[in-house]
Each structure stands twice: as structure tokens, then as C-alpha cells.
Amino acid sequence: MQAFTSDHFVLPLPPGHRFPMGKYALLRDAVAQLLPQIRLCEAPPATEGELALAHEPGYIDAVLQGWLSPAQQREIGFPWSPRMAERACRSVGASIAAARVALSEGVAANLAGGTHHASAAKGTGYCVFNDVAVAARLMQAEWHRHHRSLLRVLVIDLDVHQGNGTAEIFADDPTVFTFSMHGARNFPFRKVPSDLDVDLPDGCDDTAYLAALAQGLDTVWQRLQRTPPGLVFYLAGADPHEGDRLGRLKVTAGGLAQRDRFVLDALRERGLPVALSMAGGYGHDIAVTVALQRHTLALASESWVAWQQRRAASATRQPIAGADGTIAA
């Protein structure tokens, strides 16, 4: 399985900053050492034209040229620097690359991403550009160019914080279905309605969490029965974990593993390619967050193997068209 990284492009943060910037390099190292079945690839940067598929040109220029006001920088949560802009572009590029691979191989991942608070005209909550929104729009354009047909997209957002930016960008777009399951009393405190929102109470445990997920996905499949998606973005946040500083839920490591397996199995059974992003994770012990995300990637790699077996078994019956228009076995 291919996974795309952008952790070499680290922005400098002041001492005591709450964002765990170091977790990305730790995750890459853990994957390299413990998951040799995953091929790590450095992400290319998203271009200005690609970013403009989901963001206003004036905002893109402000980020890339360093014109963000102090108030805008405070809302994002990062001070501007050339490295901040480069990292934001690379994070989007990683989700673009993962989505392209997922369309041909079934599963791929971004070791960062999930910047779901960024809307068309601004960033907030440690999110500069919305990687999933840009990647979704670009995959739709590329798919139409190669296949002359519509690629419908499903976003499954299981970060503990609601995906308000993604919901806002796709509010009037019936080709993208947004599903967010999150803490009801957590950030952002002013939610933007998704196509389907599932609010969870503080202290939600494994049993309640997994039951809510099963019910939520049942609703998704019912509502998309006549317009099934051809690509899924899965934000596999580690922040519902009981040891997260910002999560406010009580989901165990075992509960998160059941969540990931449930989602990945459901998508594979339906033949829906998935691009994962790691999204949030703010553990009191950052090593715990890294371990949770590493386990998500291990389960994704198992799903990737099952996808290849599925493709091999069906090769003699029906060819599969890749995202680039080529026919894959």
C-alpha cells in the first residue's frame, strides 16, 4: 500500500505551542520500522490551480505570499512562514496523490491531512487548506476527463471535531456527500450542517460510539442507494481516544480498531476505493497517538491486500479502469 508523507516540511512553532507537529515524523518512522508492507512516498505540493478548485484565489495568494493578517494567523493557529505555506500545499498534495492511487488500487493514505476546518475563504483550527475538498474536486475533474462520467464522492469524517469547512465547501454540491460523527460539545462550537451529522455526548464509550457509527453508515448507504459514490475519503482521527487532550470521549484503542475495521470492510464489500487521512490526534502521550494511527494504517494495508486479491479474482471476468484511464488487472 502506498502512503504519502509531508513531514519533512515542518513549520517552526513557538515553545509551548499546543499543536503536536512532531507526531508526523514519529509516525513516518514508526511505519518505516514496523510496517514494511507500506511504501512511503514524499507528497508533491498542490498547485495554485488545484487549490483554487476549493479555495478563493485571494485567500490562496494570502497564504502563499505571506499576506495573512495577524487575526487570520491567530484563527488558523499557526504563525505564517514560507514553511507554513509549503507544508499546507504538501499536505493537500498528499491527499491528491492518495486519492489517485486509491482509484486504481482500492486503498491509499496520507500520513497527515484531514484539514477539515478550512473553508473556501479562510483557515481555522490548525487547518490552512482543505485537503479533502481540493482532492475531491480534482478527482472529479480528472475522472470526467478520462471517462466522460460523473465521479460521486463520499466523505466519512470520524475526527472528534465536526468537519465544518468541508460541509461549507460542499453545502450546495449534490455530487459530494459529507458525513461527520463528532463530539457535540467540542470545537467548532458553531457547526455547519453536513449532509449527515451524528453528535456524540461527552464521555461516549466504545459501545455507544460503535453503535452510533453503525447507525450512521446505515443511513449513508440508504441515502446513497440511487447515487452511489465512486470514491471515499476517510478521516480516521485518533482524537476520539480516551487519552486525547482535546477529544472528551472515552473510546479505547480497541474501539478505534473496531471502528477502522468496520469502515474499511464496509467500503471494500461495496467496491468503494478509499483515501485515508490521519486527521486529529492530541494525546497526553504523543506516542499513544502515533501508535493509534500506525494501527489504522496497518488495518488499511490489510484492506489493500484484500483489494488486490479481489481484483485478481475478477481479472478474468471484467477489466478495471484506473484513474488515468488505463486498464488494470
Coordinates of C-alpha atoms in Angstrom, one line a residue:
M1 CA 0.0 0.0 0.0
Q2 CA 1.2 3.5 -0.8
A3 CA 1.2 6.2 1.9
F4 CA 2.2 9.8 1.2
T5 CA 4.2 12.0 3.7
S6 CA 4.9 15.7 4.1
D7 CA 6.7 15.7 7.4
H8 CA 10.0 16.9 6.0
F9 CA 8.3 20.3 5.6
V10 CA 7.9 21.3 9.2
L11 CA 6.9 24.8 10.2
P12 CA 8.6 26.4 13.2
L13 CA 6.3 26.9 16.2
P14 CA 6.9 28.9 19.3
P15 CA 7.8 27.0 22.6
G16 CA 4.7 25.6 24.3
H17 CA 2.6 25.6 21.2
R18 CA -0.4 23.1 21.6
F19 CA -0.1 21.5 18.1
P20 CA 1.9 18.3 18.1
M21 CA 4.0 19.0 15.0
G22 CA 6.5 16.2 15.8
K23 CA 3.9 13.4 15.6
Y24 CA 4.2 13.3 11.8
A25 CA 7.9 12.4 11.7
L26 CA 7.3 9.9 14.5
L27 CA 4.5 8.3 12.5
R28 CA 6.6 8.1 9.4
D29 CA 9.5 6.5 11.4
A30 CA 7.1 4.0 13.0
V31 CA 5.6 3.0 9.7
A32 CA 9.1 2.6 8.1
Q33 CA 10.2 0.4 11.0
L34 CA 7.1 -1.6 11.8
L35 CA 5.0 -1.7 8.6
P36 CA 7.4 -2.6 5.8
Q37 CA 4.4 -3.6 3.6
I38 CA 3.6 0.2 3.3
R39 CA 5.6 2.1 0.7
L40 CA 6.3 5.6 1.9
C41 CA 6.3 8.3 -0.8
E42 CA 7.0 12.1 -0.4
A43 CA 4.0 14.1 -1.3
P44 CA 4.2 16.6 -4.2
P45 CA 2.8 20.1 -3.5
A46 CA -0.6 21.1 -4.7
T47 CA -0.6 23.8 -7.3
E48 CA -2.3 27.1 -7.1
G49 CA -4.8 25.9 -9.8
E50 CA -5.6 22.8 -7.8
L51 CA -6.1 24.8 -4.6
A52 CA -8.5 27.1 -6.5
L53 CA -10.9 24.2 -7.0
A54 CA -12.0 24.6 -3.4
H55 CA -10.5 27.9 -2.2
E56 CA -10.9 31.6 -3.2
P57 CA -7.9 33.0 -5.1
G58 CA -7.4 35.9 -2.7
Y59 CA -7.1 33.5 0.2
I60 CA -4.7 31.3 -1.7
D61 CA -2.5 34.3 -2.5
A62 CA -2.6 35.5 1.1
V63 CA -1.2 32.1 2.3
L64 CA 1.4 31.6 -0.4
Q65 CA 2.6 35.2 -0.5
G66 CA 2.5 35.9 3.3
W67 CA -0.3 38.4 3.3
L68 CA -2.3 36.8 6.1
S69 CA -3.3 39.3 8.7
P70 CA -2.4 38.7 12.4
A71 CA -6.1 37.9 13.0
Q72 CA -6.1 35.3 10.2
Q73 CA -2.9 33.7 11.6
R74 CA -4.4 33.5 15.1
E75 CA -7.6 31.9 13.7
I76 CA -5.5 29.3 11.8
G77 CA -3.4 28.8 14.9
F78 CA 0.0 28.9 13.1
P79 CA 2.3 31.9 12.5
W80 CA 2.9 32.5 8.8
S81 CA 6.2 31.5 7.3
P82 CA 7.3 30.1 3.9
R83 CA 7.5 26.7 5.6
M84 CA 3.9 27.0 6.8
A85 CA 2.7 27.7 3.2
E86 CA 4.9 24.8 1.8
R87 CA 3.6 22.4 4.4
A88 CA 0.0 23.3 3.7
C89 CA 0.5 22.7 0.0
R90 CA 2.3 19.4 0.6
S91 CA -0.5 18.2 2.9
V92 CA -3.0 18.8 0.2
G93 CA -0.7 17.2 -2.4
A94 CA -0.5 14.0 -0.2
S95 CA -4.3 13.6 -0.3
I96 CA -4.4 14.2 -4.0
A97 CA -1.8 11.5 -4.6
A98 CA -3.5 9.1 -2.2
A99 CA -6.8 9.6 -4.0
R100 CA -5.3 8.9 -7.4
V101 CA -3.7 5.7 -6.1
A102 CA -6.9 4.7 -4.3
L103 CA -8.9 4.9 -7.6
S104 CA -6.6 2.3 -9.2
E105 CA -5.6 0.2 -6.2
G106 CA -8.5 0.5 -3.8
V107 CA -6.7 1.9 -0.8
A108 CA -4.0 4.6 -0.1
A109 CA -3.2 7.0 2.7
N110 CA -2.0 10.4 3.6
L111 CA 0.0 10.3 6.9
A112 CA -1.2 13.8 7.7
G113 CA -4.2 15.6 6.2
G114 CA -7.8 15.8 7.3
T115 CA -7.7 19.6 7.5
H116 CA -11.5 19.8 7.6
H117 CA -11.9 23.1 9.3
A118 CA -10.6 25.2 6.4
S119 CA -13.3 26.7 4.3
A120 CA -13.2 28.4 0.9
A121 CA -12.0 31.8 2.2
K122 CA -10.2 31.1 5.4
G123 CA -8.4 28.7 7.6
T124 CA -9.1 27.8 11.2
G125 CA -8.3 25.2 13.9
Y126 CA -4.8 24.3 12.6
C127 CA -6.2 23.9 9.1
V128 CA -4.9 26.1 6.3
F129 CA -6.2 24.5 3.1
N130 CA -8.9 21.7 3.0
D131 CA -7.0 18.7 1.5
V132 CA -10.1 16.5 1.1
A133 CA -12.1 19.2 -0.7
V134 CA -9.3 20.0 -3.1
A135 CA -8.6 16.3 -3.8
A136 CA -12.3 15.5 -4.2
R137 CA -12.8 18.3 -6.8
L138 CA -9.7 17.4 -8.7
M139 CA -10.5 13.7 -8.8
Q140 CA -13.9 14.6 -10.2
A141 CA -12.4 16.7 -12.9
E142 CA -9.8 14.0 -13.8
W143 CA -12.4 11.3 -13.8
H144 CA -14.7 13.2 -16.1
R145 CA -11.8 14.0 -18.5
H146 CA -10.8 10.3 -18.8
H147 CA -14.3 8.7 -18.5
R148 CA -16.8 11.4 -19.5
S149 CA -18.9 10.5 -16.5
L150 CA -19.5 11.8 -13.0
L151 CA -17.5 10.7 -10.1
R152 CA -19.6 11.0 -6.9
V153 CA -17.6 11.3 -3.6
L154 CA -18.4 10.4 0.0
V155 CA -16.5 11.9 2.9
I156 CA -16.6 9.8 6.1
D157 CA -15.2 12.2 8.8
L158 CA -14.6 10.4 12.1
D159 CA -12.3 13.1 13.6
V160 CA -13.7 14.1 17.0
H161 CA -14.3 17.6 15.7
Q162 CA -17.0 18.4 13.2
G163 CA -15.9 18.9 9.6
N164 CA -17.4 22.4 9.3
G165 CA -15.1 23.6 6.5
T166 CA -15.8 20.5 4.3
A167 CA -19.5 20.9 5.0
E168 CA -19.4 24.6 4.0
I169 CA -17.5 24.0 0.8
F170 CA -19.9 21.2 -0.4
A171 CA -23.1 22.6 1.0
D172 CA -24.7 23.1 -2.4
D173 CA -22.9 20.3 -4.2
P174 CA -25.1 17.1 -4.5
T175 CA -22.1 15.2 -6.0
V176 CA -20.3 15.1 -2.7
F177 CA -22.0 13.6 0.4
T178 CA -20.5 14.7 3.7
F179 CA -20.9 12.5 6.9
S180 CA -19.4 13.7 10.1
M181 CA -19.5 12.0 13.5
H182 CA -18.1 14.1 16.3
G183 CA -18.4 15.4 19.8
A184 CA -21.5 17.6 20.2
R185 CA -19.9 20.0 22.7
N186 CA -16.4 20.1 21.0
F187 CA -14.8 22.5 18.6
P188 CA -16.1 24.1 16.4
F189 CA -18.8 25.5 18.6
R190 CA -20.7 26.8 15.7
K191 CA -21.3 23.8 13.5
V192 CA -22.0 23.9 9.7
P193 CA -24.5 21.2 8.7
S194 CA -23.1 18.3 6.8
D195 CA -25.3 16.0 4.7
L196 CA -25.4 13.8 7.8
D197 CA -24.1 14.8 11.3
V198 CA -24.0 12.4 14.2
D199 CA -23.4 14.3 17.5
L200 CA -21.9 12.4 20.4
P201 CA -22.1 13.2 24.1
D202 CA -19.0 13.8 26.2
G203 CA -17.7 10.6 27.7
C204 CA -19.1 8.4 24.9
D205 CA -17.6 4.9 25.2
D206 CA -16.9 2.1 22.8
T207 CA -20.3 0.6 22.8
A208 CA -22.2 3.8 22.2
Y209 CA -19.6 5.0 19.7
L210 CA -19.7 1.9 17.5
A211 CA -23.5 1.7 17.7
A212 CA -23.7 5.4 16.5
L213 CA -21.3 4.6 13.7
A214 CA -23.2 1.6 12.5
Q215 CA -26.5 3.5 12.5
G216 CA -24.9 6.5 10.8
L217 CA -23.3 4.4 8.0
D218 CA -26.7 2.5 7.5
T219 CA -28.2 5.9 6.9
V220 CA -25.5 6.9 4.5
W221 CA -26.0 3.7 2.4
Q222 CA -29.7 4.2 2.4
R223 CA -29.5 7.8 1.2
L224 CA -26.9 7.0 -1.4
Q225 CA -28.6 3.9 -2.8
R226 CA -29.5 5.5 -6.1
T227 CA -26.4 7.7 -6.4
P228 CA -23.5 5.5 -5.1
P229 CA -20.1 7.2 -4.7
G230 CA -17.1 6.1 -6.7
L231 CA -14.5 7.4 -4.2
V232 CA -14.4 7.8 -0.5
F233 CA -12.3 10.0 1.8
Y234 CA -12.0 8.6 5.3
L235 CA -10.7 10.9 8.0
A236 CA -9.6 8.4 10.6
G237 CA -9.0 10.8 13.5
A238 CA -7.3 9.3 16.6
D239 CA -8.8 12.1 18.8
P240 CA -11.9 10.2 19.9
H241 CA -9.4 8.2 22.0
E242 CA -9.8 8.3 25.8
G243 CA -6.3 9.6 26.2
D244 CA -6.7 12.6 23.9
R245 CA -6.2 16.1 25.4
L246 CA -9.0 17.6 23.2
G247 CA -11.3 14.7 22.5
R248 CA -13.7 14.5 25.5
L249 CA -14.7 10.9 24.5
K250 CA -13.9 7.6 26.1
V251 CA -13.2 5.4 23.1
T252 CA -10.4 2.8 23.8
A253 CA -7.7 1.7 21.4
G254 CA -9.7 -1.4 20.8
G255 CA -12.8 0.6 20.0
L256 CA -10.9 2.7 17.4
A257 CA -9.5 -0.5 15.8
Q258 CA -13.1 -1.9 15.6
R259 CA -14.1 1.5 14.0
D260 CA -11.4 1.4 11.4
R261 CA -12.0 -2.3 10.5
F262 CA -15.8 -1.7 10.3
V263 CA -15.4 1.2 7.9
L264 CA -12.7 -0.4 5.7
D265 CA -14.6 -3.7 5.5
A266 CA -17.9 -1.9 4.5
L267 CA -16.1 0.1 1.8
R268 CA -14.3 -2.9 0.3
E269 CA -17.5 -5.0 0.3
R270 CA -19.2 -2.3 -1.7
G271 CA -16.2 -1.9 -4.0
L272 CA -15.6 1.7 -2.9
P273 CA -12.0 3.0 -3.2
V274 CA -10.8 4.9 -0.1
A275 CA -8.1 7.5 0.5
L276 CA -7.4 7.8 4.2
S277 CA -6.0 10.8 6.1
M278 CA -4.9 10.6 9.8
A279 CA -6.7 13.8 10.8
G280 CA -6.6 14.8 14.5
G281 CA -4.7 13.3 17.4
Y282 CA -3.6 15.2 20.5
G283 CA -2.8 12.6 23.1
H284 CA -1.4 13.5 26.5
D285 CA 1.3 11.0 25.4
I286 CA 2.1 11.6 21.8
A287 CA 3.5 8.1 21.5
V288 CA 0.0 6.7 22.1
T289 CA -1.4 8.9 19.3
V290 CA 1.3 7.6 16.9
A291 CA 0.6 4.0 17.9
L292 CA -3.2 4.5 17.2
Q293 CA -2.5 6.0 13.8
R294 CA 0.0 3.3 13.0
H295 CA -2.6 0.7 13.8
T296 CA -5.1 2.4 11.5
L297 CA -2.5 2.2 8.7
A298 CA -1.8 -1.5 9.5
L299 CA -5.6 -2.2 9.1
A300 CA -5.6 -0.1 5.9
S301 CA -2.8 -2.2 4.5
E302 CA -4.7 -5.4 5.2
S303 CA -7.6 -4.0 3.3
W304 CA -5.3 -3.1 0.4
V305 CA -4.2 -6.7 0.2
A306 CA -7.8 -7.9 0.2
W307 CA -8.5 -5.4 -2.6
Q308 CA -5.6 -6.8 -4.7
Q309 CA -7.0 -10.3 -4.2
R310 CA -10.4 -9.2 -5.2
R311 CA -9.0 -7.5 -8.4
A312 CA -7.0 -10.6 -9.3
A313 CA -10.0 -12.9 -8.8
S314 CA -12.2 -10.7 -11.1
A315 CA -9.5 -10.1 -13.7
T316 CA -10.7 -12.8 -15.9
R317 CA -14.3 -11.6 -15.7
Q318 CA -14.1 -7.8 -16.0
P319 CA -11.2 -5.3 -16.5
I320 CA -11.0 -2.4 -14.0
A321 CA -10.3 1.1 -15.3
G322 CA -7.7 3.2 -13.3
A323 CA -7.9 6.9 -12.6
D324 CA -5.6 7.6 -15.5
G325 CA -7.8 5.8 -18.0
T326 CA -5.6 2.7 -18.3
I327 CA -7.0 -0.8 -17.7
A328 CA -5.6 -2.6 -14.7
A329 CA -5.7 -6.3 -13.9

